[in-house]
Short mmCIF file of C-alpha atoms in Angstrom, two decimals:
data_model
loop_
_atom_site.label_atom_id
_atom_site.label_comp_id
_atom_site.label_asym_id
_atom_site.label_seq_id
_atom_site.Cartn_x
_atom_site.Cartn_y
_atom_site.Cartn_z
CA GLU P 22 121.02 -21.75 24.99
CA ASP P 23 120.85 -18.50 24.03
CA GLN P 24 117.99 -17.24 25.69
CA VAL P 25 116.93 -13.01 25.47
CA THR P 26 113.81 -12.71 28.71
CA GLN P 27 111.87 -9.51 28.87
CA SER P 28 109.31 -9.34 32.64
CA PRO P 29 107.15 -8.49 33.01
CA GLU P 30 104.21 -9.85 30.25
CA ALA P 31 102.18 -6.99 31.37
CA LEU P 32 101.63 -3.74 32.94
CA ARG P 33 99.80 -1.35 33.33
CA LEU P 34 100.22 1.95 35.08
CA GLN P 35 98.56 5.62 36.39
CA GLU P 36 99.32 8.21 33.11
CA GLY P 37 102.02 10.01 35.12
CA GLU P 38 103.24 7.13 36.69
CA SER P 39 107.24 6.17 35.69
CA SER P 40 108.46 2.86 36.23
CA SER P 41 111.61 0.37 33.33
CA LEU P 42 111.31 -2.26 31.64
CA ASN P 43 113.92 -5.50 32.57
CA CYS P 44 115.38 -7.49 28.93
CA SER P 45 117.54 -9.83 30.64
CA TYR P 46 120.01 -12.06 27.78
CA THR P 47 121.78 -14.69 27.69
CA VAL P 48 124.94 -14.31 24.51
CA SER P 49 128.11 -15.68 23.35
CA GLY P 50 128.88 -12.69 23.06
CA LEU P 51 126.98 -9.00 22.54
CA ARG P 52 126.64 -7.53 19.29
CA GLY P 53 124.20 -5.45 19.98
CA LEU P 54 120.40 -5.05 21.50
CA PHE P 55 117.72 -3.60 20.49
CA TRP P 56 114.69 -2.06 21.54
CA TYR P 57 111.44 -1.25 19.46
CA ARG P 58 107.58 -0.14 20.33
CA GLN P 59 105.26 -2.55 18.22
CA ASP P 60 100.37 -1.09 18.68
CA PRO P 61 98.05 -4.03 17.74
CA GLY P 62 98.40 -5.16 14.53
CA LYS P 63 101.99 -3.12 12.59
CA GLY P 64 105.69 -4.09 12.48
CA PRO P 65 107.50 -3.32 15.11
CA GLU P 66 109.07 0.35 15.18
CA PHE P 67 112.88 1.48 16.04
CA LEU P 68 113.86 3.02 19.51
CA PHE P 69 117.38 2.24 19.80
CA THR P 70 120.17 0.65 19.71
CA LEU P 71 123.12 -0.20 22.22
CA TYR P 72 126.21 -2.03 22.19
CA SER P 73 128.45 -1.67 25.22
CA ALA P 74 127.93 -1.40 29.44
CA GLY P 75 127.05 1.40 30.11
CA GLU P 76 125.87 3.47 26.91
CA GLU P 77 122.57 5.06 27.48
CA LYS P 78 120.22 6.65 24.68
CA GLU P 79 116.82 8.83 25.36
CA LYS P 80 114.13 9.06 23.72
CA GLU P 81 111.74 12.56 25.05
CA ARG P 82 110.37 10.01 27.56
CA LEU P 83 111.53 7.79 27.22
CA LYS P 84 115.41 6.07 28.13
CA ALA P 85 117.79 2.35 27.67
CA THR P 86 120.25 1.54 29.23
CA LEU P 87 122.24 -1.65 29.59
CA THR P 88 124.89 -3.58 31.29
CA LYS P 89 126.63 -7.25 30.29
CA LYS P 90 123.73 -9.16 31.62
CA GLU P 91 120.64 -7.15 31.01
CA SER P 92 118.79 -3.92 29.58
CA PHE P 93 116.25 -1.61 31.27
CA LEU P 94 113.72 0.69 29.10
CA HIS P 95 113.13 3.71 31.54
CA ILE P 96 109.57 5.15 31.33
CA THR P 97 109.23 8.32 32.80
CA ALA P 98 105.96 10.28 33.64
CA PRO P 99 104.31 7.98 30.77
CA LYS P 100 100.70 9.28 28.93
CA PRO P 101 98.24 6.93 27.82
CA GLU P 102 100.04 7.38 24.03
CA ASP P 103 103.01 4.83 25.02
CA SER P 104 100.74 2.73 25.33
CA ALA P 105 102.17 -0.63 23.04
CA THR P 106 104.62 -4.24 23.17
CA TYR P 107 107.49 -3.06 24.68
CA LEU P 108 110.16 -5.58 21.88
CA CYS P 109 114.22 -6.06 22.65
CA ALA P 110 116.56 -7.49 20.77
CA VAL P 111 119.89 -9.26 20.84
CA GLN P 112 121.71 -9.56 17.87
CA GLU P 113 125.20 -11.83 18.50
CA ARG P 114 128.79 -11.53 17.49
CA ARG P 115 129.29 -15.06 16.68
CA ASP P 116 126.30 -15.73 14.23
CA ASP P 117 125.01 -11.77 13.34
CA LYS P 118 121.92 -13.98 15.14
CA ILE P 119 118.77 -11.33 16.29
CA ILE P 120 116.97 -13.42 19.11
CA PHE P 121 113.79 -11.06 20.14
CA GLY P 122 112.86 -11.64 23.90
CA LYS P 123 108.33 -11.49 23.59
CA GLY P 124 107.56 -8.52 24.99
CA THR P 125 106.38 -6.30 27.88
CA ARG P 126 102.95 -5.70 26.94
CA LEU P 127 102.54 -1.67 28.22
CA HIS P 128 99.71 0.10 29.12
CA ILE P 129 99.16 3.50 30.29
CA LEU P 130 95.60 4.73 32.27
CA PRO P 131 94.52 9.07 31.74
CA ASP R 11 110.08 8.75 2.84
CA ALA R 12 111.75 5.42 2.47
CA MET R 13 110.40 2.15 3.89
CA VAL R 14 109.11 -1.17 3.76
CA ILE R 15 106.42 -1.80 1.72
CA GLN R 16 104.20 -5.33 2.13
CA ASN R 17 100.96 -6.96 0.56
CA PRO R 18 99.35 -7.66 1.15
CA ARG R 19 98.12 -6.41 4.48
CA TYR R 20 94.63 -9.61 5.45
CA GLN R 21 95.82 -12.13 3.67
CA VAL R 22 93.13 -15.71 3.89
CA THR R 23 93.79 -19.37 2.40
CA GLN R 24 92.64 -22.17 1.99
CA PHE R 25 93.86 -25.08 4.13
CA GLY R 26 96.41 -26.37 1.59
CA LYS R 27 96.21 -23.91 -1.23
CA PRO R 28 99.77 -22.70 -2.33
CA VAL R 29 99.77 -18.36 -0.70
CA THR R 30 102.64 -15.78 -1.76
CA LEU R 31 103.13 -13.12 0.80
CA SER R 32 105.50 -9.70 -0.33
CA CYS R 33 106.82 -7.23 1.01
CA SER R 34 109.36 -4.45 -1.18
CA GLN R 35 111.17 -1.97 0.01
CA THR R 36 113.22 1.72 -0.43
CA LEU R 37 115.94 1.77 1.49
CA ASN R 38 118.55 -0.38 -0.89
CA HIS R 39 118.95 -2.25 2.16
CA ASN R 40 121.43 -5.83 1.80
CA VAL R 41 119.98 -7.45 3.89
CA MET R 42 115.87 -8.76 4.70
CA TYR R 43 114.61 -10.59 6.45
CA TRP R 44 111.28 -12.27 6.95
CA TYR R 45 109.33 -13.31 10.67
CA GLN R 46 106.35 -14.72 11.53
CA GLN R 47 104.98 -13.73 14.53
CA LYS R 48 102.07 -16.09 16.59
CA SER R 49 99.80 -13.31 19.35
CA SER R 50 101.94 -12.33 21.92
CA GLN R 51 104.54 -14.41 21.58
CA ALA R 52 108.47 -12.73 19.94
CA PRO R 53 109.10 -12.46 16.48
CA LYS R 54 110.10 -16.29 14.76
CA LEU R 55 113.28 -16.08 12.11
CA LEU R 56 112.14 -17.50 8.81
CA PHE R 57 114.92 -16.99 6.67
CA HIS R 58 116.98 -14.19 6.01
CA TYR R 59 119.09 -13.07 1.97
CA TYR R 60 122.68 -11.29 2.94
CA ASP R 61 121.97 -9.56 -1.09
CA LYS R 62 121.27 -12.25 -2.67
CA ASP R 63 122.75 -15.27 0.05
CA PHE R 64 119.72 -17.24 0.97
CA ASN R 65 120.23 -18.24 5.03
CA ASN R 66 117.62 -20.22 6.41
CA GLU R 67 117.14 -21.21 10.46
CA ALA R 68 117.26 -25.00 10.74
CA ASP R 69 113.84 -25.13 12.68
CA THR R 70 111.03 -23.41 9.83
CA PRO R 71 109.76 -25.47 7.95
CA ASP R 72 110.00 -27.24 3.99
CA ASN R 73 106.53 -25.43 3.47
CA PHE R 74 108.26 -22.86 3.64
CA GLN R 75 110.30 -20.69 0.74
CA SER R 76 110.96 -17.64 -0.25
CA ARG R 77 112.15 -15.85 -3.53
CA ARG R 78 114.89 -12.30 -4.07
CA PRO R 79 114.28 -11.74 -6.73
CA ASN R 80 115.97 -8.26 -7.59
CA THR R 81 117.03 -5.56 -4.15
CA SER R 82 114.23 -4.85 -3.44
CA PHE R 83 111.80 -7.77 -3.16
CA CYS R 84 111.10 -10.61 -0.70
CA PHE R 85 108.32 -13.16 -1.41
CA LEU R 86 107.53 -15.68 1.08
CA ASP R 87 105.73 -18.90 -0.64
CA ILE R 88 103.69 -21.14 1.62
CA ARG R 89 103.93 -23.83 -0.03
CA SER R 90 100.57 -26.07 1.64
CA PRO R 91 99.42 -23.87 4.46
CA GLY R 92 98.18 -25.74 7.84
CA LEU R 93 95.51 -24.08 10.41
CA GLY R 94 98.78 -23.72 12.46
CA ASP R 95 100.44 -21.14 9.54
CA ALA R 96 98.18 -18.54 11.02
CA ALA R 97 100.10 -15.58 12.27
CA MET R 98 101.36 -11.92 10.91
CA TYR R 99 104.39 -12.38 8.95
CA LEU R 100 106.80 -9.93 9.41
CA CYS R 101 108.95 -8.25 6.02
CA ALA R 102 112.45 -6.11 7.79
CA THR R 103 115.27 -4.77 6.57
CA SER R 104 118.61 -4.00 7.17
CA ARG R 105 122.21 -3.00 6.49
CA ALA R 106 124.70 -5.06 6.83
CA GLY R 107 127.88 -3.99 7.63
CA THR R 108 127.50 -0.59 9.22
CA PRO R 109 127.12 -0.25 12.64
CA TYR R 110 124.33 0.32 13.05
CA ASN R 111 122.41 -3.34 12.68
CA GLU R 112 118.96 -2.05 13.69
CA GLN R 113 116.34 -3.33 12.32
CA PHE R 114 113.33 -1.55 9.63
CA PHE R 115 110.08 -3.23 9.51
CA GLY R 116 107.19 -3.27 7.39
CA PRO R 117 103.58 -3.82 8.22
CA GLY R 118 103.00 -7.36 8.60
CA THR R 119 100.60 -9.46 6.80
CA ARG R 120 97.76 -11.04 8.86
CA LEU R 121 98.12 -14.11 7.34
CA THR R 122 94.22 -16.88 8.22
CA VAL R 123 93.76 -20.04 7.46
CA LEU R 124 90.52 -21.80 7.06
#
């Protein structure tokens, strides 16, 4: 069964304390892997798309990487405004179906 | 700015009373999606339209229906809401057939069932 698993479920960091969020996936063929940010009571906001193993994308304090089995979202020197739930989604090549993970709730303490 | 708009943002209905949620987009995307998201859970795809072609997920209850009268608008009808249907409903769009398949989400409609 195709699955997307994110870890940890929740993460509390001090401001400036860098860390990584994990998204592991099992699909028959990957068309793309997406990272989204979701603030409470709002819709997900697109961050990155990764298409092939070895690819990396960066935006401000965030950097996303991709291997054949997992993706990491690295957060460097986070600030309180980076607090949100980060969702990973995988699109299958077979039928273009998109599967979301449950997300990682990130809380950055000032 | 091009965007995805959902109305209303908050909807309260009574058990068994039909409700309609709406979504409009100015992105001119050919694919539109409806997701259900419960607290601390992943968004769950209910169905999507590829242009006018309707695609229902196998586990979407018959209680949920959808209409897409034109490219810009899509509606989610819940015929007889139950307490378990209380959730955030998210509309999203994407442009299929390009290298970029990312979805753009609306702000969501929070549905409460009394």
